[in-house]
mmCIF file of C-alpha atoms and ligand atoms in Angstrom:
data_model
loop_
_atom_site.group_PDB
_atom_site.id
_atom_site.type_symbol
_atom_site.label_atom_id
_atom_site.label_comp_id
_atom_site.label_asym_id
_atom_site.label_seq_id
_atom_site.Cartn_x
_atom_site.Cartn_y
_atom_site.Cartn_z
ATOM 1 C CA MET A 911 -35.058 -1.073 -37.044
ATOM 2 C CA VAL A 912 -37.743 -3.442 -35.868
ATOM 3 C CA THR A 913 -36.796 -5.641 -32.936
ATOM 4 C CA SER A 914 -37.341 -9.369 -33.116
ATOM 5 C CA LEU A 915 -40.411 -8.787 -30.932
ATOM 6 C CA GLY A 916 -41.868 -6.914 -33.909
ATOM 7 C CA MET A 917 -41.832 -3.541 -32.178
ATOM 8 C CA PRO A 918 -40.253 -0.411 -33.640
ATOM 9 C CA PRO A 919 -37.766 1.285 -31.277
ATOM 10 C CA LEU A 920 -39.367 4.089 -29.257
ATOM 11 C CA PRO A 921 -38.295 7.728 -29.588
ATOM 12 C CA PRO A 922 -36.551 9.413 -26.649
ATOM 13 C CA ARG A 923 -38.448 11.221 -23.916
ATOM 14 C CA THR A 924 -41.101 13.794 -24.810
ATOM 15 C CA ASP A 925 -43.549 15.721 -22.627
ATOM 16 C CA ALA A 926 -46.027 12.828 -22.772
ATOM 17 C CA PRO A 927 -47.149 11.435 -19.394
ATOM 18 C CA SER A 928 -46.098 8.047 -18.095
ATOM 19 C CA TRP A 929 -48.441 5.164 -18.914
ATOM 20 C CA ARG A 930 -49.638 5.095 -15.338
ATOM 21 C CA THR A 931 -50.659 8.769 -15.353
ATOM 22 C CA ALA A 932 -52.281 8.635 -18.790
ATOM 23 C CA TRP A 933 -54.125 5.400 -17.966
ATOM 24 C CA ASP A 934 -55.394 6.754 -14.656
ATOM 25 C CA ARG A 935 -56.762 9.920 -16.291
ATOM 26 C CA ALA A 936 -58.300 7.919 -19.125
ATOM 27 C CA LEU A 937 -60.294 5.619 -16.836
ATOM 28 C CA TYR A 938 -60.855 7.659 -13.660
ATOM 29 C CA GLY A 939 -60.294 11.351 -14.524
ATOM 30 C CA PRO A 940 -63.288 13.694 -14.249
ATOM 31 C CA ASP A 941 -64.572 12.481 -17.630
ATOM 32 C CA GLY A 942 -62.886 9.069 -17.446
ATOM 33 C CA PHE A 943 -64.170 5.988 -19.208
ATOM 34 C CA TYR A 944 -65.436 4.250 -16.045
ATOM 35 C CA ARG A 945 -67.225 7.347 -14.801
ATOM 36 C CA ARG A 946 -69.399 7.205 -17.924
ATOM 37 C CA HIS A 947 -69.510 3.583 -19.091
ATOM 38 C CA ALA A 948 -70.885 0.333 -17.705
ATOM 39 C CA PRO A 949 -68.330 -2.488 -18.107
ATOM 40 C CA ALA A 950 -71.081 -4.842 -19.350
ATOM 41 C CA ASP A 951 -71.670 -2.560 -22.362
ATOM 42 C CA HIS A 952 -68.131 -3.260 -23.547
ATOM 43 C CA PHE A 953 -67.104 -6.752 -22.495
ATOM 44 C CA ARG A 954 -68.498 -9.806 -20.779
ATOM 45 C CA THR A 955 -67.205 -10.918 -17.400
ATOM 46 C CA ALA A 956 -68.047 -14.084 -15.455
ATOM 47 C CA VAL A 957 -70.592 -12.210 -13.323
ATOM 48 C CA HIS A 958 -72.714 -11.274 -16.323
ATOM 49 C CA GLY A 959 -75.206 -13.652 -17.864
ATOM 50 C CA SER A 960 -75.667 -16.214 -15.094
ATOM 51 C CA ASP A 961 -75.842 -16.278 -11.302
ATOM 52 C CA LEU A 962 -73.368 -19.144 -11.029
ATOM 53 C CA MET A 963 -70.541 -17.039 -9.624
ATOM 54 C CA ALA A 964 -72.952 -15.662 -7.013
ATOM 55 C CA ARG A 965 -74.006 -19.227 -6.125
ATOM 56 C CA ALA A 966 -70.382 -20.297 -5.676
ATOM 57 C CA LEU A 967 -69.592 -17.298 -3.474
ATOM 58 C CA LEU A 968 -72.748 -17.859 -1.441
ATOM 59 C CA ARG A 969 -71.556 -21.374 -0.696
ATOM 60 C CA LEU A 970 -68.299 -19.899 0.582
ATOM 61 C CA VAL A 971 -70.038 -17.235 2.670
ATOM 62 C CA GLU A 972 -72.259 -19.857 4.277
ATOM 63 C CA ALA A 973 -69.399 -22.277 4.915
ATOM 64 C CA HIS A 974 -67.479 -19.546 6.732
ATOM 65 C CA ASP A 975 -70.567 -18.366 8.575
ATOM 66 C CA LEU A 976 -70.312 -14.824 7.173
ATOM 67 C CA ASP A 977 -73.165 -12.417 6.530
ATOM 68 C CA THR A 978 -71.514 -9.600 4.571
ATOM 69 C CA VAL A 979 -70.134 -9.309 1.037
ATOM 70 C CA VAL A 980 -68.182 -6.284 -0.224
ATOM 71 C CA ASP A 981 -67.683 -6.107 -3.997
ATOM 72 C CA VAL A 982 -64.743 -3.864 -4.953
ATOM 73 C CA GLY A 983 -65.004 -2.473 -8.492
ATOM 74 C CA ALA A 984 -68.605 -3.625 -8.629
ATOM 75 C CA GLY A 985 -69.461 -2.388 -12.134
ATOM 76 C CA ARG A 986 -73.215 -1.874 -12.062
ATOM 77 C CA GLY A 987 -73.697 -4.217 -9.102
ATOM 78 C CA GLU A 988 -74.489 -7.318 -11.175
ATOM 79 C CA LEU A 989 -72.826 -9.776 -8.775
ATOM 80 C CA LEU A 990 -74.398 -8.233 -5.669
ATOM 81 C CA ALA A 991 -77.826 -8.112 -7.316
ATOM 82 C CA ALA A 992 -77.525 -11.864 -7.977
ATOM 83 C CA LEU A 993 -76.436 -12.491 -4.372
ATOM 84 C CA HIS A 994 -79.373 -10.425 -3.142
ATOM 85 C CA ARG A 995 -81.801 -12.530 -5.223
ATOM 86 C CA LEU A 996 -80.309 -15.746 -3.836
ATOM 87 C CA SER A 997 -80.004 -14.617 -0.222
ATOM 88 C CA PRO A 998 -81.887 -11.379 0.592
ATOM 89 C CA GLU A 999 -80.708 -11.320 4.201
ATOM 90 C CA LEU A 1000 -77.012 -10.779 3.270
ATOM 91 C CA GLU A 1001 -75.420 -7.368 3.968
ATOM 92 C CA LEU A 1002 -74.098 -6.190 0.600
ATOM 93 C CA LEU A 1003 -71.828 -3.251 -0.218
ATOM 94 C CA ALA A 1004 -70.643 -2.160 -3.660
ATOM 95 C CA VAL A 1005 -67.433 -0.096 -3.801
ATOM 96 C CA GLU A 1006 -67.426 1.626 -7.158
ATOM 97 C CA VAL A 1007 -66.340 4.969 -8.666
ATOM 98 C CA ALA A 1008 -69.378 5.074 -10.986
ATOM 99 C CA PRO A 1009 -72.711 6.338 -9.669
ATOM 100 C CA ARG A 1010 -75.208 3.924 -8.143
ATOM 101 C CA PRO A 1011 -77.570 2.490 -10.787
ATOM 102 C CA ALA A 1012 -81.181 3.570 -10.219
ATOM 103 C CA THR A 1013 -82.431 0.012 -10.673
ATOM 104 C CA LEU A 1014 -80.264 -1.582 -7.977
ATOM 105 C CA PRO A 1015 -82.300 -3.107 -5.111
ATOM 106 C CA PRO A 1016 -82.296 -0.550 -2.246
ATOM 107 C CA PRO A 1017 -80.799 -2.908 0.391
ATOM 108 C CA ILE A 1018 -77.522 -3.033 -1.559
ATOM 109 C CA ALA A 1019 -75.283 -0.251 -0.199
ATOM 110 C CA TRP A 1020 -73.074 1.746 -2.586
ATOM 111 C CA SER A 1021 -69.896 3.708 -1.822
ATOM 112 C CA PRO A 1022 -66.969 5.184 -3.767
ATOM 113 C CA VAL A 1023 -64.547 4.245 -0.957
ATOM 114 C CA LEU A 1024 -63.539 1.067 0.858
ATOM 115 C CA PRO A 1025 -64.928 0.504 4.354
ATOM 116 C CA GLU A 1026 -62.381 0.891 7.151
ATOM 117 C CA SER A 1027 -62.885 -2.709 8.276
ATOM 118 C CA VAL A 1028 -64.763 -5.755 7.043
ATOM 119 C CA ASP A 1029 -66.215 -8.794 8.762
ATOM 120 C CA GLY A 1030 -67.190 -10.836 5.736
ATOM 121 C CA LEU A 1031 -66.150 -11.716 2.196
ATOM 122 C CA VAL A 1032 -64.460 -9.117 -0.007
ATOM 123 C CA ILE A 1033 -64.512 -9.926 -3.692
ATOM 124 C CA ALA A 1034 -62.770 -7.933 -6.419
ATOM 125 C CA HIS A 1035 -63.835 -9.384 -9.736
ATOM 126 C CA GLU A 1036 -61.814 -8.050 -12.684
ATOM 127 C CA TRP A 1037 -60.816 -4.990 -10.654
ATOM 128 C CA LEU A 1038 -57.015 -5.265 -10.405
ATOM 129 C CA ASP A 1039 -56.537 -5.434 -14.186
ATOM 130 C CA ASN A 1040 -57.996 -1.914 -14.360
ATOM 131 C CA ILE A 1041 -55.599 -0.487 -11.750
ATOM 132 C CA PRO A 1042 -53.190 1.596 -13.834
ATOM 133 C CA CYS A 1043 -49.499 0.700 -13.682
ATOM 134 C CA HIS A 1044 -46.198 1.957 -14.961
ATOM 135 C CA VAL A 1045 -44.914 0.278 -18.102
ATOM 136 C CA ALA A 1046 -41.208 -0.449 -18.588
ATOM 137 C CA ALA A 1047 -39.335 -1.562 -21.695
ATOM 138 C CA VAL A 1048 -35.799 -2.389 -22.767
ATOM 139 C CA ASP A 1049 -34.449 0.324 -25.097
ATOM 140 C CA ASP A 1050 -32.137 -0.298 -28.036
ATOM 141 C CA LYS A 1051 -29.040 0.152 -25.800
ATOM 142 C CA GLY A 1052 -30.328 -2.478 -23.379
ATOM 143 C CA ASP A 1053 -31.390 -0.009 -20.668
ATOM 144 C CA VAL A 1054 -34.732 -0.567 -18.911
ATOM 145 C CA ARG A 1055 -36.820 2.603 -19.136
ATOM 146 C CA VAL A 1056 -40.216 3.869 -18.060
ATOM 147 C CA VAL A 1057 -42.502 4.133 -21.111
ATOM 148 C CA HIS A 1058 -44.520 7.299 -21.706
ATOM 149 C CA VAL A 1059 -47.506 7.680 -24.033
ATOM 150 C CA ASP A 1060 -49.286 10.471 -25.841
ATOM 151 C CA PRO A 1061 -52.917 9.958 -24.754
ATOM 152 C CA SER A 1062 -54.432 11.260 -27.980
ATOM 153 C CA THR A 1063 -52.307 9.298 -30.466
ATOM 154 C CA GLY A 1064 -50.979 6.359 -28.442
ATOM 155 C CA GLN A 1065 -47.421 7.235 -29.580
ATOM 156 C CA GLU A 1066 -45.025 5.903 -26.976
ATOM 157 C CA SER A 1067 -41.654 7.341 -25.944
ATOM 158 C CA TYR A 1068 -38.948 6.447 -23.446
ATOM 159 C CA GLY A 1069 -38.663 8.194 -20.099
ATOM 160 C CA HIS A 1070 -36.026 7.764 -17.400
ATOM 161 C CA ARG A 1071 -34.130 4.568 -16.782
ATOM 162 C CA VAL A 1072 -35.939 2.749 -13.979
ATOM 163 C CA SER A 1073 -32.740 2.628 -11.937
ATOM 164 C CA THR A 1074 -32.162 6.421 -12.129
ATOM 165 C CA PRO A 1075 -32.181 8.354 -8.822
ATOM 166 C CA GLY A 1076 -35.570 10.096 -8.722
ATOM 167 C CA VAL A 1077 -37.480 7.095 -10.057
ATOM 168 C CA PRO A 1078 -38.925 5.312 -6.990
ATOM 169 C CA PRO A 1079 -36.627 2.353 -6.191
ATOM 170 C CA SER A 1080 -39.724 0.205 -5.654
ATOM 171 C CA MET A 1081 -40.143 0.097 -9.455
ATOM 172 C CA SER A 1082 -36.750 -1.425 -10.237
ATOM 173 C CA GLU A 1083 -36.953 -3.629 -7.138
ATOM 174 C CA TRP A 1084 -40.332 -4.976 -8.262
ATOM 175 C CA LEU A 1085 -39.030 -5.649 -11.772
ATOM 176 C CA GLU A 1086 -35.964 -7.417 -10.446
ATOM 177 C CA GLN A 1087 -38.041 -9.689 -8.224
ATOM 178 C CA TRP A 1088 -41.134 -10.302 -10.333
ATOM 179 C CA TRP A 1089 -40.505 -9.462 -13.992
ATOM 180 C CA PRO A 1090 -36.756 -9.175 -14.702
ATOM 181 C CA LEU A 1091 -35.936 -7.237 -17.869
ATOM 182 C CA GLU A 1092 -32.160 -6.810 -17.447
ATOM 183 C CA GLY A 1093 -30.364 -8.557 -20.288
ATOM 184 C CA ARG A 1094 -33.571 -9.087 -22.276
ATOM 185 C CA GLU A 1095 -33.694 -8.046 -25.916
ATOM 186 C CA PRO A 1096 -34.723 -4.512 -26.913
ATOM 187 C CA GLY A 1097 -38.485 -4.049 -27.018
ATOM 188 C CA THR A 1098 -39.185 -6.518 -24.198
ATOM 189 C CA ARG A 1099 -41.808 -4.941 -21.928
ATOM 190 C CA ALA A 1100 -43.337 -5.282 -18.490
ATOM 191 C CA GLU A 1101 -46.209 -3.781 -16.563
ATOM 192 C CA ILE A 1102 -44.881 -2.907 -13.107
ATOM 193 C CA GLY A 1103 -47.267 -4.417 -10.551
ATOM 194 C CA THR A 1104 -46.524 -2.192 -7.534
ATOM 195 C CA SER A 1105 -49.836 -0.295 -7.822
ATOM 196 C CA ARG A 1106 -51.847 -3.558 -7.916
ATOM 197 C CA ASP A 1107 -49.873 -5.034 -4.998
ATOM 198 C CA LEU A 1108 -50.483 -1.941 -2.871
ATOM 199 C CA ALA A 1109 -54.162 -1.730 -3.830
ATOM 200 C CA TRP A 1110 -54.832 -5.347 -2.921
ATOM 201 C CA ALA A 1111 -52.776 -5.242 0.291
ATOM 202 C CA ASP A 1112 -54.854 -2.210 1.300
ATOM 203 C CA VAL A 1113 -58.050 -4.208 0.769
ATOM 204 C CA VAL A 1114 -56.800 -7.294 2.613
ATOM 205 C CA ARG A 1115 -55.602 -5.349 5.658
ATOM 206 C CA ARG A 1116 -59.196 -4.171 6.199
ATOM 207 C CA VAL A 1117 -60.565 -7.714 6.584
ATOM 208 C CA GLU A 1118 -60.797 -8.359 10.305
ATOM 209 C CA ARG A 1119 -62.604 -11.666 9.900
ATOM 210 C CA GLY A 1120 -63.395 -13.492 6.694
ATOM 211 C CA LEU A 1121 -61.789 -13.711 3.268
ATOM 212 C CA ALA A 1122 -60.636 -11.476 0.442
ATOM 213 C CA ILE A 1123 -60.617 -12.827 -3.099
ATOM 214 C CA ALA A 1124 -59.287 -11.097 -6.212
ATOM 215 C CA VAL A 1125 -60.370 -12.777 -9.453
ATOM 216 C CA ASP A 1126 -58.640 -11.774 -12.659
ATOM 217 C CA TYR A 1127 -56.767 -12.759 -15.767
ATOM 218 C CA GLY A 1128 -53.072 -12.768 -15.116
ATOM 219 C CA HIS A 1129 -49.698 -14.389 -15.274
ATOM 220 C CA THR A 1130 -47.021 -15.791 -13.008
ATOM 221 C CA MET A 1131 -43.213 -15.833 -13.215
ATOM 222 C CA GLU A 1132 -43.416 -18.789 -15.611
ATOM 223 C CA SER A 1133 -45.737 -17.025 -18.047
ATOM 224 C CA ARG A 1134 -44.963 -13.295 -18.231
ATOM 225 C CA PRO A 1135 -45.735 -12.001 -21.740
ATOM 226 C CA ALA A 1136 -42.566 -10.550 -23.360
ATOM 227 C CA GLU A 1137 -44.626 -7.943 -25.225
ATOM 228 C CA GLY A 1138 -46.614 -6.948 -22.126
ATOM 229 C CA SER A 1139 -50.382 -7.281 -21.976
ATOM 230 C CA LEU A 1140 -51.897 -3.808 -22.396
ATOM 231 C CA ARG A 1141 -55.262 -4.079 -24.155
ATOM 232 C CA SER A 1142 -58.277 -1.896 -24.924
ATOM 233 C CA TYR A 1143 -61.891 -2.990 -25.325
ATOM 234 C CA LEU A 1144 -64.860 -1.099 -26.707
ATOM 235 C CA GLU A 1145 -68.388 -2.273 -27.459
ATOM 236 C CA GLY A 1146 -67.496 -5.957 -27.287
ATOM 237 C CA ARG A 1147 -64.359 -5.793 -29.411
ATOM 238 C CA GLN A 1148 -60.647 -5.552 -28.787
ATOM 239 C CA VAL A 1149 -59.483 -2.219 -30.278
ATOM 240 C CA PRO A 1150 -56.103 -0.431 -30.490
ATOM 241 C CA VAL A 1151 -54.796 0.522 -27.045
ATOM 242 C CA LEU A 1152 -55.368 4.241 -26.424
ATOM 243 C CA PRO A 1153 -55.528 6.010 -23.043
ATOM 244 C CA ASP A 1154 -57.773 8.864 -24.214
ATOM 245 C CA GLY A 1155 -60.928 7.963 -22.229
ATOM 246 C CA SER A 1156 -62.744 6.590 -25.251
ATOM 247 C CA ARG A 1157 -62.181 2.925 -24.326
ATOM 248 C CA ASP A 1158 -61.230 0.521 -21.567
ATOM 249 C CA VAL A 1159 -57.506 0.066 -20.843
ATOM 250 C CA THR A 1160 -56.443 -3.097 -19.040
ATOM 251 C CA ALA A 1161 -53.400 -5.287 -18.431
ATOM 252 C CA HIS A 1162 -53.100 -8.787 -17.019
ATOM 253 C CA VAL A 1163 -52.261 -9.056 -13.330
ATOM 254 C CA ALA A 1164 -48.998 -10.463 -11.902
ATOM 255 C CA VAL A 1165 -51.008 -12.635 -9.507
ATOM 256 C CA ASP A 1166 -48.037 -14.213 -7.715
ATOM 257 C CA SER A 1167 -46.761 -10.776 -6.755
ATOM 258 C CA VAL A 1168 -50.219 -9.650 -5.593
ATOM 259 C CA ALA A 1169 -50.552 -12.795 -3.457
ATOM 260 C CA ALA A 1170 -47.116 -12.273 -1.905
ATOM 261 C CA ALA A 1171 -47.865 -8.626 -1.109
ATOM 262 C CA ALA A 1172 -51.119 -9.444 0.675
ATOM 263 C CA GLY A 1173 -50.387 -12.883 2.104
ATOM 264 C CA GLY A 1174 -52.533 -15.054 -0.124
ATOM 265 C CA THR A 1175 -52.578 -18.143 -2.298
ATOM 266 C CA VAL A 1176 -53.161 -18.435 -6.035
ATOM 267 C CA THR A 1177 -55.456 -20.965 -7.657
ATOM 268 C CA THR A 1178 -57.199 -21.195 -11.008
ATOM 269 C CA GLN A 1179 -60.880 -20.404 -11.272
ATOM 270 C CA ARG A 1180 -61.439 -23.941 -12.576
ATOM 271 C CA ASP A 1181 -60.084 -25.435 -9.360
ATOM 272 C CA ALA A 1182 -61.724 -22.839 -7.123
ATOM 273 C CA LEU A 1183 -65.180 -23.393 -8.610
ATOM 274 C CA GLN A 1184 -64.768 -27.152 -8.506
ATOM 275 C CA ALA A 1185 -63.983 -26.866 -4.779
ATOM 276 C CA LEU A 1186 -67.148 -24.808 -4.426
ATOM 277 C CA GLY A 1187 -69.249 -27.519 -6.030
ATOM 278 C CA ILE A 1188 -69.741 -26.013 -9.478
ATOM 279 C CA ASP A 1189 -70.294 -28.941 -11.805
ATOM 280 C CA SER A 1190 -70.387 -28.770 -15.590
ATOM 281 C CA SER A 1191 -71.575 -32.347 -16.189
ATOM 282 C CA ARG A 1192 -74.673 -32.538 -18.326
ATOM 283 C CA PRO A 1193 -77.822 -34.111 -16.876
ATOM 284 C CA THR A 1194 -78.784 -37.591 -18.035
ATOM 285 C CA LEU A 1195 -81.175 -37.812 -20.988
ATOM 286 C CA ALA A 1196 -83.496 -39.894 -18.803
ATOM 287 C CA LEU A 1197 -84.287 -36.715 -16.835
ATOM 288 C CA ALA A 1198 -85.609 -35.092 -20.027
ATOM 289 C CA SER A 1199 -88.493 -37.578 -20.155
ATOM 290 C CA THR A 1200 -89.232 -37.785 -16.424
ATOM 291 C CA ASP A 1201 -88.881 -34.056 -15.586
ATOM 292 C CA PRO A 1202 -88.394 -31.861 -18.678
ATOM 293 C CA ALA A 1203 -88.276 -28.587 -16.700
ATOM 294 C CA ALA A 1204 -85.586 -29.930 -14.342
ATOM 295 C CA TYR A 1205 -83.654 -31.211 -17.374
ATOM 296 C CA VAL A 1206 -83.678 -27.794 -19.071
ATOM 297 C CA GLY A 1207 -82.615 -26.109 -15.801
ATOM 298 C CA ALA A 1208 -79.781 -28.590 -15.233
ATOM 299 C CA LEU A 1209 -78.654 -28.242 -18.852
ATOM 300 C CA SER A 1210 -78.427 -24.475 -18.617
ATOM 301 C CA GLY A 1211 -76.587 -24.743 -15.256
ATOM 302 C CA ALA A 1212 -74.091 -27.146 -16.846
ATOM 303 C CA ALA A 1213 -73.562 -24.771 -19.783
ATOM 304 C CA ALA A 1214 -72.926 -21.840 -17.408
ATOM 305 C CA ALA A 1215 -70.509 -23.978 -15.356
ATOM 306 C CA ALA A 1216 -68.670 -25.036 -18.520
ATOM 307 C CA ASP A 1217 -68.373 -21.358 -19.518
ATOM 308 C CA LEU A 1218 -66.907 -20.333 -16.152
ATOM 309 C CA THR A 1219 -64.412 -23.213 -16.048
ATOM 310 C CA ALA A 1220 -63.410 -23.336 -19.748
ATOM 311 C CA ALA A 1221 -59.781 -23.780 -20.810
ATOM 312 C CA ASP A 1222 -58.487 -20.724 -22.706
ATOM 313 C CA GLY A 1223 -61.349 -18.823 -21.112
ATOM 314 C CA PHE A 1224 -62.730 -17.988 -17.661
ATOM 315 C CA GLY A 1225 -61.416 -21.268 -16.229
ATOM 316 C CA ASP A 1226 -57.857 -19.985 -16.647
ATOM 317 C CA PHE A 1227 -58.554 -16.892 -14.544
ATOM 318 C CA TYR A 1228 -56.756 -16.731 -11.212
ATOM 319 C CA TRP A 1229 -58.220 -16.435 -7.716
ATOM 320 C CA VAL A 1230 -55.906 -14.785 -5.194
ATOM 321 C CA VAL A 1231 -57.312 -15.808 -1.820
ATOM 322 C CA SER A 1232 -56.397 -14.326 1.566
ATOM 323 C CA GLY A 1233 -57.753 -15.106 5.022
ATOM 324 C CA ALA A 1234 -59.657 -17.780 6.926
ATOM 325 C CA GLY A 1235 -57.405 -20.621 5.757
ATOM 326 C CA GLY A 1236 -58.484 -20.311 2.103
ATOM 327 C CA ILE A 1237 -61.609 -21.368 0.248
ATOM 328 C CA SER A 1238 -61.484 -25.062 1.037
ATOM 329 C CA ALA A 1239 -60.897 -24.716 4.779
ATOM 330 C CA LYS A 1240 -64.522 -25.077 5.806
ATOM 331 C CA LEU A 1241 -66.076 -26.852 2.832
ATOM 332 C CA GLY A 1242 -67.401 -30.251 3.747
HETATM 333 C C1 SAM B 1802 -63.632 -4.418 -15.378
HETATM 334 S S1 SAM B 1802 -64.789 -3.631 -14.374
HETATM 335 C C2 SAM B 1802 -65.400 -5.028 -13.462
HETATM 336 C C3 SAM B 1802 -66.824 -4.879 -13.030
HETATM 337 C C4 SAM B 1802 -67.424 -6.111 -12.332
HETATM 338 N N1 SAM B 1802 -66.708 -6.428 -11.127
HETATM 339 C C5 SAM B 1802 -67.446 -7.278 -13.263
HETATM 340 O O1 SAM B 1802 -66.673 -8.227 -13.055
HETATM 341 O O2 SAM B 1802 -68.228 -7.281 -14.214
HETATM 342 C C6 SAM B 1802 -63.814 -2.753 -13.184
HETATM 343 C C7 SAM B 1802 -64.647 -1.823 -12.322
HETATM 344 O O3 SAM B 1802 -63.834 -1.333 -11.251
HETATM 345 C C8 SAM B 1802 -64.196 0.011 -11.001
HETATM 346 N N2 SAM B 1802 -63.092 0.635 -10.252
HETATM 347 C C9 SAM B 1802 -61.818 0.750 -10.635
HETATM 348 N N3 SAM B 1802 -61.051 1.331 -9.694
HETATM 349 C C10 SAM B 1802 -61.865 1.582 -8.665
HETATM 350 C C11 SAM B 1802 -61.660 2.146 -7.365
HETATM 351 N N4 SAM B 1802 -60.461 2.568 -6.958
HETATM 352 N N5 SAM B 1802 -62.717 2.243 -6.558
HETATM 353 C C12 SAM B 1802 -63.932 1.800 -6.954
HETATM 354 N N6 SAM B 1802 -64.193 1.246 -8.177
HETATM 355 C C13 SAM B 1802 -63.172 1.134 -9.013
HETATM 356 C C14 SAM B 1802 -64.440 0.581 -12.379
HETATM 357 O O4 SAM B 1802 -65.209 1.763 -12.332
HETATM 358 C C15 SAM B 1802 -65.170 -0.588 -13.051
HETATM 359 O O5 SAM B 1802 -66.554 -0.510 -12.900
#
């Protein structure tokens, strides 16, 4: 049988680990993908390629009179390196499981753990999508079960029903509130966002003064994907999902749930960057004849702004913003 979602039914429980366990080992185990690989070698994020994101965040930092930026899941420190170029006096801290890159400017601090408290801006750019979560699916009897996966083959199997005693009640409670599966057709899936909610709430509680912003691709109640959103990327391409440490494993973020857990608001990147003065309008042709260098600079700035605000692209990313009355509070 193939369900109308195009998925074959899964076999019953085997010894395979849950998705969350397999995913965690694959990315962060002793030989995990992110201990060995730079994100920029495998996919492009909005902090690679231009310093526009850094410029936008600098505007925010200045408006709120902050002097510190903490980048959680900093990759190879690309965003902080850009901020350091733009404003060398800022205090910058990368929180990252991978080792510090040798080429990073020495004033940028590097740590594998979050600071106990922060007076400044915390940014987590494409971090939450890499926080492993449990996966649930509706089996062919209509029961909602935890999905397990063989890390070497990707073969999935069903584990316990999520409402069984012994499975943490927070999983079924989260599904009921944020991604209801009861009564949905067999094969319908969900990624259970409890691990992301807890991770982000733990970051936000450390901010004594300032803001915390999580930027990621995601969905809200109105747009949950019935087939789930697990993906793998390797060397610039989307490849079959496999939690064996050979590739990235990611899933979109339930941003409304994350915002509720940490006390924040959700906006699109397009709107957030517009509020921060990022403008994708092209310069006038007249500038090309009066000041060719300024014209070329403005043209490339407009192209970068268009890239970061594009529909069906980075512009559709979500910003979950907590603290200090939000991003617009102090912008003139
Ligand atoms: C998709 S990459 C994003 C990198 C960068 N922020 C960017 O946008 O290009 C996610 C990064 O988060 C890091 N990471 C994941 N969980 C982490 C944790 N608990 N502590 C520190 N770093 C973590 C990974 O090692 C990886 O470099």
